[in-house]
Amino acid sequence: MDGKRRMMAHDDELRDMKKGPWKFEEDQVLISHVKKYGPRDWSSIRSKGLLRRTGKSCRLRWVNKLRPHLKTGLKFSPEEERTVIDLQAQFGNKWAKIATHLAGRTDNDVKNFWSSRQKRLARILPSSTASSSTSQIPTFDFLPSVKAPELSQSREEEFGAKSQFGEVACTSPISVVPVEQQQPCISFPQFSLLQPDYPLLLEGHDFIGRFEAPSFLDDELGHSALGTAQVPIAPSFQASGTSESHSEMDINSLIDDDFPPIDLFDVIEPLPSPSHWS
DNA sequence: AATCATCCCAACCGCACCAGA
DNA sequence: GTCTGGTGCGGTTGGGATGAT
């Protein structure tokens, strides 16, 4: 057979292939094949005439649905979400690699989890997806003075800010701190597990910025995976601020009750009570 | 009850890599 | 060296389920 005829035969074969959802009987055939020969030789399933599916399709079906010990139908636990977020930050979109760290999860599971998470974030922060470039972040010609959160004895009183965040585990008052890009920032001192460098623009609010990968509290407090989220403040925000723009600002007065969106932080683990801080 | 928006997931597609002929 | 088939991976899509209005 010459090359052209072989190609045409191959095309005919592919045309004959079944697509779409798998039937119970097909699954049984596939399972039986794997029992006999192990999870390999996927193409032989087609060549033996067992199924009108491509080897690729068979492999995918086995890996994603039929393999034993899969957590099919189970939502990602907070622990799993945390793992995905950590490993994604570490490895990037290497879903197969990430999936090896999660028992019973497939690369497809991880990928789907991540993409729906991204969509959710994009919906909450619409402009961040329109342009993830930080070039739109306004620059400033001055810095506010530093008021990093002090973890003092009186912090219990300071935690009135907590109510601003509903269930969100922001357990320290918000302060304005400088960041290295010479932009004034609102610092959310104890958010854990925020995606590093996540671009942030809150519509309807006059500030814009991005979360950074912070850790200044980690060692001192022994809270691994804790950090700060720093949000540079846009000029209009500062203009609407108090005359204390170079000192601590009353950020609470400028933030709506529904800020930040609760599910933006739905992977945040509960933090220990401030009374347990050293 | 109907419609719309969003979420979730299964499956497909295209590409890259590898091994064997 | 190169062609071919098999396999694996990441991106994307389509459709059903669910929730909101």
Tab-separated table of C-alpha atoms (C1' of nucleotides) in Angstrom:
chain	number	residue	atom	x	y	z
A	1	MET	CA	0.000	0.000	0.000
A	2	ASP	CA	1.460	3.398	-0.906
A	3	GLY	CA	1.532	6.328	1.442
A	4	LYS	CA	-1.522	8.053	0.041
A	5	ARG	CA	-3.704	4.958	0.245
A	6	ARG	CA	-2.480	4.282	3.741
A	7	MET	CA	-3.415	7.826	4.716
A	8	MET	CA	-6.882	7.429	3.231
A	9	ALA	CA	-7.375	4.149	5.019
A	10	HIS	CA	-6.296	5.807	8.225
A	11	ASP	CA	-8.744	8.647	7.639
A	12	ASP	CA	-11.557	6.166	7.013
A	13	GLU	CA	-10.649	4.405	10.204
A	14	LEU	CA	-10.727	7.619	12.182
A	15	ARG	CA	-14.064	8.560	10.630
A	16	ASP	CA	-15.382	5.261	11.850
A	17	MET	CA	-14.247	5.957	15.380
A	18	LYS	CA	-16.889	6.521	17.988
A	19	LYS	CA	-16.773	9.774	19.947
A	20	GLY	CA	-18.703	11.256	22.825
A	21	PRO	CA	-19.766	9.862	26.158
A	22	TRP	CA	-18.786	6.327	27.067
A	23	LYS	CA	-21.396	3.639	27.557
A	24	PHE	CA	-21.363	1.182	30.417
A	25	GLU	CA	-20.620	-1.703	28.037
A	26	GLU	CA	-17.640	0.135	26.592
A	27	ASP	CA	-16.282	0.709	30.075
A	28	GLN	CA	-16.604	-2.994	30.811
A	29	VAL	CA	-14.655	-3.874	27.684
A	30	LEU	CA	-11.967	-1.414	28.606
A	31	ILE	CA	-11.753	-2.631	32.199
A	32	SER	CA	-11.525	-6.204	31.035
A	33	HIS	CA	-8.709	-5.299	28.632
A	34	VAL	CA	-6.759	-3.596	31.393
A	35	LYS	CA	-7.274	-6.564	33.691
A	36	LYS	CA	-5.770	-8.826	31.058
A	37	TYR	CA	-2.976	-6.708	29.677
A	38	GLY	CA	-2.505	-3.877	32.116
A	39	PRO	CA	-2.936	-0.177	31.376
A	40	ARG	CA	-1.055	-0.191	28.078
A	41	ASP	CA	-1.444	-1.173	24.444
A	42	TRP	CA	-4.391	1.138	24.126
A	43	SER	CA	-4.292	1.032	20.379
A	44	SER	CA	-4.665	-2.724	20.366
A	45	ILE	CA	-8.163	-2.283	21.762
A	46	ARG	CA	-9.111	-0.726	18.449
A	47	SER	CA	-6.984	-3.000	16.291
A	48	LYS	CA	-8.527	-6.075	17.922
A	49	GLY	CA	-11.932	-4.663	17.170
A	50	LEU	CA	-12.917	-4.567	20.832
A	51	LEU	CA	-14.000	-0.951	20.754
A	52	ARG	CA	-14.479	1.683	18.074
A	53	ARG	CA	-12.424	4.143	20.070
A	54	THR	CA	-8.973	5.499	19.499
A	55	GLY	CA	-6.234	4.301	21.813
A	56	LYS	CA	-5.936	7.816	23.014
A	57	SER	CA	-9.586	7.953	23.967
A	58	CYS	CA	-9.295	4.607	25.786
A	59	ARG	CA	-6.305	5.740	27.760
A	60	LEU	CA	-8.032	8.956	28.752
A	61	ARG	CA	-11.137	7.102	29.851
A	62	TRP	CA	-9.104	4.746	31.997
A	63	VAL	CA	-6.915	7.400	33.532
A	64	ASN	CA	-9.676	9.866	34.268
A	65	LYS	CA	-12.638	7.682	35.124
A	66	LEU	CA	-12.032	3.963	35.449
A	67	ARG	CA	-8.765	3.775	37.304
A	68	PRO	CA	-9.186	2.454	40.857
A	69	HIS	CA	-9.126	4.735	43.886
A	70	LEU	CA	-10.205	7.855	42.022
A	71	LYS	CA	-12.042	10.477	44.030
A	72	THR	CA	-14.685	10.851	41.365
A	73	GLY	CA	-17.397	13.300	42.249
A	74	LEU	CA	-15.680	14.532	45.378
A	75	LYS	CA	-14.952	18.206	45.610
A	76	PHE	CA	-11.421	19.291	46.340
A	77	SER	CA	-10.848	19.534	50.061
A	78	PRO	CA	-9.260	22.708	51.430
A	79	GLU	CA	-6.110	20.685	51.937
A	80	GLU	CA	-6.081	19.624	48.298
A	81	GLU	CA	-6.806	23.148	47.132
A	82	ARG	CA	-3.903	24.385	49.154
A	83	THR	CA	-1.653	21.759	47.647
A	84	VAL	CA	-2.684	22.656	44.116
A	85	ILE	CA	-2.149	26.337	44.704
A	86	ASP	CA	1.245	25.744	46.250
A	87	LEU	CA	2.409	23.379	43.548
A	88	GLN	CA	1.034	25.527	40.742
A	89	ALA	CA	3.073	28.385	42.067
A	90	GLN	CA	6.064	26.063	42.182
A	91	PHE	CA	5.734	24.153	38.913
A	92	GLY	CA	3.380	26.224	36.802
A	93	ASN	CA	0.696	24.453	34.773
A	94	LYS	CA	2.249	21.039	35.088
A	95	TRP	CA	-1.015	19.359	35.937
A	96	ALA	CA	0.229	15.825	35.615
A	97	LYS	CA	3.071	16.567	37.975
A	98	ILE	CA	0.792	18.311	40.428
A	99	ALA	CA	-1.677	15.438	40.273
A	100	THR	CA	0.972	13.008	41.446
A	101	HIS	CA	0.932	14.811	44.782
A	102	LEU	CA	-2.813	14.329	45.168
A	103	ALA	CA	-4.026	10.806	45.771
A	104	GLY	CA	-7.036	9.926	43.662
A	105	ARG	CA	-6.868	13.039	41.523
A	106	THR	CA	-6.061	13.188	37.846
A	107	ASP	CA	-4.351	15.870	35.853
A	108	ASN	CA	-7.746	16.604	34.354
A	109	ASP	CA	-9.221	17.085	37.817
A	110	VAL	CA	-6.477	19.481	38.772
A	111	LYS	CA	-6.718	21.328	35.495
A	112	ASN	CA	-10.476	21.686	35.794
A	113	PHE	CA	-10.209	22.818	39.384
A	114	TRP	CA	-7.645	25.413	38.464
A	115	SER	CA	-9.462	26.771	35.453
A	116	SER	CA	-12.734	27.150	37.298
A	117	ARG	CA	-10.857	28.863	40.097
A	118	GLN	CA	-9.287	31.206	37.584
A	119	LYS	CA	-12.660	31.937	36.046
A	120	ARG	CA	-14.077	32.708	39.427
A	121	LEU	CA	-11.259	35.068	40.207
A	122	ALA	CA	-11.570	36.662	36.789
A	123	ARG	CA	-15.221	37.293	37.455
A	124	ILE	CA	-14.509	38.819	40.834
A	125	LEU	CA	-11.645	40.874	39.464
A	126	PRO	CA	-12.748	41.527	35.879
A	127	SER	CA	-10.073	43.950	34.837
A	128	SER	CA	-7.305	41.766	36.079
A	129	THR	CA	-7.931	39.385	33.233
A	130	ALA	CA	-8.395	42.091	30.669
A	131	SER	CA	-4.819	42.976	31.346
A	132	SER	CA	-2.626	41.064	33.660
A	133	SER	CA	0.155	43.436	32.917
A	134	THR	CA	1.395	45.389	35.824
A	135	SER	CA	2.179	48.237	33.493
A	136	GLN	CA	-1.250	49.641	34.141
A	137	ILE	CA	-0.588	49.946	37.781
A	138	PRO	CA	-0.137	53.627	38.413
A	139	THR	CA	3.131	54.828	39.762
A	140	PHE	CA	3.587	57.301	42.504
A	141	ASP	CA	6.011	59.981	43.286
A	142	PHE	CA	5.868	59.605	47.004
A	143	LEU	CA	5.680	56.920	49.591
A	144	PRO	CA	3.497	56.790	52.613
A	145	SER	CA	5.234	56.274	55.852
A	146	VAL	CA	5.461	52.827	57.264
A	147	LYS	CA	2.867	51.465	59.589
A	148	ALA	CA	3.355	47.761	59.523
A	149	PRO	CA	0.971	45.892	61.758
A	150	GLU	CA	2.290	45.643	65.229
A	151	LEU	CA	1.385	42.542	67.050
A	152	SER	CA	1.007	44.169	70.375
A	153	GLN	CA	-0.901	43.345	73.518
A	154	SER	CA	-3.670	45.605	72.440
A	155	ARG	CA	-4.222	43.818	69.190
A	156	GLU	CA	-7.403	42.252	70.444
A	157	GLU	CA	-8.971	45.657	70.289
A	158	GLU	CA	-7.565	46.391	66.937
A	159	PHE	CA	-9.297	43.463	65.378
A	160	GLY	CA	-12.424	45.390	64.729
A	161	ALA	CA	-11.260	45.246	61.165
A	162	LYS	CA	-12.019	41.600	61.171
A	163	SER	CA	-15.717	42.211	60.865
A	164	GLN	CA	-15.074	43.879	57.565
A	165	PHE	CA	-14.143	40.556	56.136
A	166	GLY	CA	-16.884	38.238	57.217
A	167	GLU	CA	-15.390	34.797	57.385
A	168	VAL	CA	-12.162	35.836	55.840
A	169	ALA	CA	-9.163	35.157	57.962
A	170	CYS	CA	-7.790	38.608	58.080
A	171	THR	CA	-6.992	38.887	61.716
A	172	SER	CA	-4.977	42.019	61.850
A	173	PRO	CA	-5.796	45.619	61.214
A	174	ILE	CA	-5.093	46.909	57.797
A	175	SER	CA	-2.231	49.286	57.473
A	176	VAL	CA	-0.521	51.169	54.762
A	177	VAL	CA	2.978	50.039	54.068
A	178	PRO	CA	5.450	50.833	51.347
A	179	VAL	CA	6.562	48.252	48.849
A	180	GLU	CA	9.642	47.996	46.800
A	181	GLN	CA	8.071	49.320	43.641
A	182	GLN	CA	7.691	52.592	45.422
A	183	GLN	CA	3.974	52.339	45.542
A	184	PRO	CA	1.880	52.859	48.580
A	185	CYS	CA	0.065	49.732	49.569
A	186	ILE	CA	-2.663	48.475	51.725
A	187	SER	CA	-1.323	45.491	53.506
A	188	PHE	CA	-3.529	42.629	54.584
A	189	PRO	CA	-1.071	41.254	57.016
A	190	GLN	CA	-2.158	37.692	57.514
A	191	PHE	CA	-3.702	36.262	54.434
A	192	SER	CA	-2.382	32.859	53.738
A	193	LEU	CA	-2.050	31.129	50.435
A	194	LEU	CA	-2.833	33.940	48.143
A	195	GLN	CA	-1.542	33.336	44.712
A	196	PRO	CA	1.746	35.136	44.389
A	197	ASP	CA	1.713	38.222	42.305
A	198	TYR	CA	-1.946	37.908	41.494
A	199	PRO	CA	-3.068	41.033	39.686
A	200	LEU	CA	-5.816	42.793	41.493
A	201	LEU	CA	-8.265	45.410	40.472
A	202	LEU	CA	-11.418	45.834	42.406
A	203	GLU	CA	-14.104	47.409	40.353
A	204	GLY	CA	-16.013	50.055	42.134
A	205	HIS	CA	-13.082	50.697	44.403
A	206	ASP	CA	-10.413	53.182	43.799
A	207	PHE	CA	-7.442	51.014	44.161
A	208	ILE	CA	-5.553	48.648	42.076
A	209	GLY	CA	-2.628	46.418	42.639
A	210	ARG	CA	-1.494	42.897	43.000
A	211	PHE	CA	-0.922	40.402	45.693
A	212	GLU	CA	2.632	39.659	46.353
A	213	ALA	CA	4.318	36.690	47.863
A	214	PRO	CA	5.051	37.883	51.289
A	215	SER	CA	6.259	36.141	54.346
A	216	PHE	CA	7.428	38.537	56.914
A	217	LEU	CA	5.315	37.013	59.611
A	218	ASP	CA	6.046	33.439	58.826
A	219	ASP	CA	9.125	32.686	60.795
A	220	GLU	CA	8.477	34.895	63.731
A	221	LEU	CA	5.051	33.489	64.308
A	222	GLY	CA	5.708	29.996	63.173
A	223	HIS	CA	2.801	30.128	60.751
A	224	SER	CA	3.962	28.524	57.618
A	225	ALA	CA	2.188	29.662	54.506
A	226	LEU	CA	1.083	32.884	56.026
A	227	GLY	CA	1.803	36.119	54.354
A	228	THR	CA	0.676	39.538	53.450
A	229	ALA	CA	-1.311	40.790	50.551
A	230	GLN	CA	-0.195	44.182	49.483
A	231	VAL	CA	-2.430	46.325	47.405
A	232	PRO	CA	-0.962	49.463	45.934
A	233	ILE	CA	-3.327	52.364	46.156
A	234	ALA	CA	-4.299	54.336	43.109
A	235	PRO	CA	-4.075	58.106	43.196
A	236	SER	CA	-7.809	58.687	43.344
A	237	PHE	CA	-7.907	56.496	46.395
A	238	GLN	CA	-5.261	58.550	48.055
A	239	ALA	CA	-6.892	61.739	47.019
A	240	SER	CA	-10.024	60.623	48.770
A	241	GLY	CA	-8.050	59.672	51.816
A	242	THR	CA	-7.328	61.776	54.756
A	243	SER	CA	-4.665	64.359	55.128
A	244	GLU	CA	-2.703	61.623	56.761
A	245	SER	CA	-1.817	60.169	53.428
A	246	HIS	CA	1.755	59.947	54.596
A	247	SER	CA	0.853	58.212	57.773
A	248	GLU	CA	-1.502	55.505	58.783
A	249	MET	CA	-4.787	55.793	56.976
A	250	ASP	CA	-8.195	54.728	58.082
A	251	ILE	CA	-8.601	52.203	55.331
A	252	ASN	CA	-11.708	50.718	56.874
A	253	SER	CA	-13.679	53.806	56.123
A	254	LEU	CA	-12.892	53.397	52.471
A	255	ILE	CA	-13.814	49.791	52.112
A	256	ASP	CA	-17.315	48.510	51.540
A	257	ASP	CA	-18.836	45.902	53.763
A	258	ASP	CA	-18.579	43.334	51.043
A	259	PHE	CA	-14.914	43.806	50.456
A	260	PRO	CA	-13.083	41.671	49.797
A	261	PRO	CA	-15.318	39.177	48.024
A	262	ILE	CA	-15.513	36.241	50.363
A	263	ASP	CA	-14.872	33.516	47.856
A	264	LEU	CA	-11.737	35.200	46.678
A	265	PHE	CA	-10.214	33.848	49.833
A	266	ASP	CA	-12.021	30.610	50.088
A	267	VAL	CA	-8.819	28.660	50.301
A	268	ILE	CA	-7.642	30.501	53.322
A	269	GLU	CA	-7.234	28.368	56.344
A	270	PRO	CA	-8.409	29.500	59.704
A	271	LEU	CA	-5.781	31.328	61.619
A	272	PRO	CA	-4.969	30.819	65.231
A	273	SER	CA	-6.453	33.231	67.630
A	274	PRO	CA	-4.319	36.298	68.161
A	275	SER	CA	-4.083	35.353	71.791
A	276	HIS	CA	-1.941	32.431	70.722
A	277	TRP	CA	0.554	34.643	68.972
A	278	SER	CA	3.833	34.919	70.715
B	1	DA	C1'	-42.311	28.463	36.157
B	2	DA	C1'	-39.117	30.363	32.968
B	3	DT	C1'	-34.916	32.273	31.847
B	4	DC	C1'	-30.274	33.280	32.430
B	5	DA	C1'	-25.640	32.853	34.397
B	6	DT	C1'	-22.286	30.135	36.251
B	7	DC	C1'	-20.120	25.953	37.616
B	8	DC	C1'	-18.406	21.520	36.856
B	9	DC	C1'	-16.737	17.815	34.353
B	10	DA	C1'	-16.008	14.590	30.522
B	11	DA	C1'	-14.019	14.354	26.365
B	12	DC	C1'	-11.625	15.966	22.335
B	13	DC	C1'	-7.727	18.259	19.948
B	14	DG	C1'	-3.106	19.508	18.845
B	15	DC	C1'	1.429	19.080	19.905
B	16	DA	C1'	5.671	16.980	21.675
B	17	DC	C1'	8.315	13.181	22.841
B	18	DC	C1'	10.000	8.530	22.480
B	19	DA	C1'	11.016	3.953	20.847
B	20	DG	C1'	11.252	0.695	17.327
B	21	DA	C1'	11.518	-0.497	12.491
C	1	DG	C1'	18.835	9.605	9.907
C	2	DT	C1'	13.975	9.358	9.373
C	3	DC	C1'	9.509	7.591	9.388
C	4	DT	C1'	5.686	5.829	12.036
C	5	DG	C1'	2.839	4.568	15.771
C	6	DG	C1'	2.040	4.928	20.596
C	7	DT	C1'	1.755	7.654	24.526
C	8	DG	C1'	1.434	11.673	27.542
C	9	DC	C1'	0.354	16.371	28.438
C	10	DG	C1'	-1.840	20.920	28.395
C	11	DG	C1'	-5.468	23.634	26.340
C	12	DT	C1'	-10.101	23.966	24.976
C	13	DT	C1'	-14.904	22.978	24.321
C	14	DG	C1'	-19.628	21.386	24.891
C	15	DG	C1'	-23.268	20.090	27.644
C	16	DG	C1'	-25.635	18.930	31.879
C	17	DA	C1'	-26.440	20.510	36.657
C	18	DT	C1'	-27.277	24.019	39.753
C	19	DG	C1'	-28.307	28.468	41.552
C	20	DA	C1'	-30.037	33.170	41.026
C	21	DT	C1'	-33.338	36.351	39.321
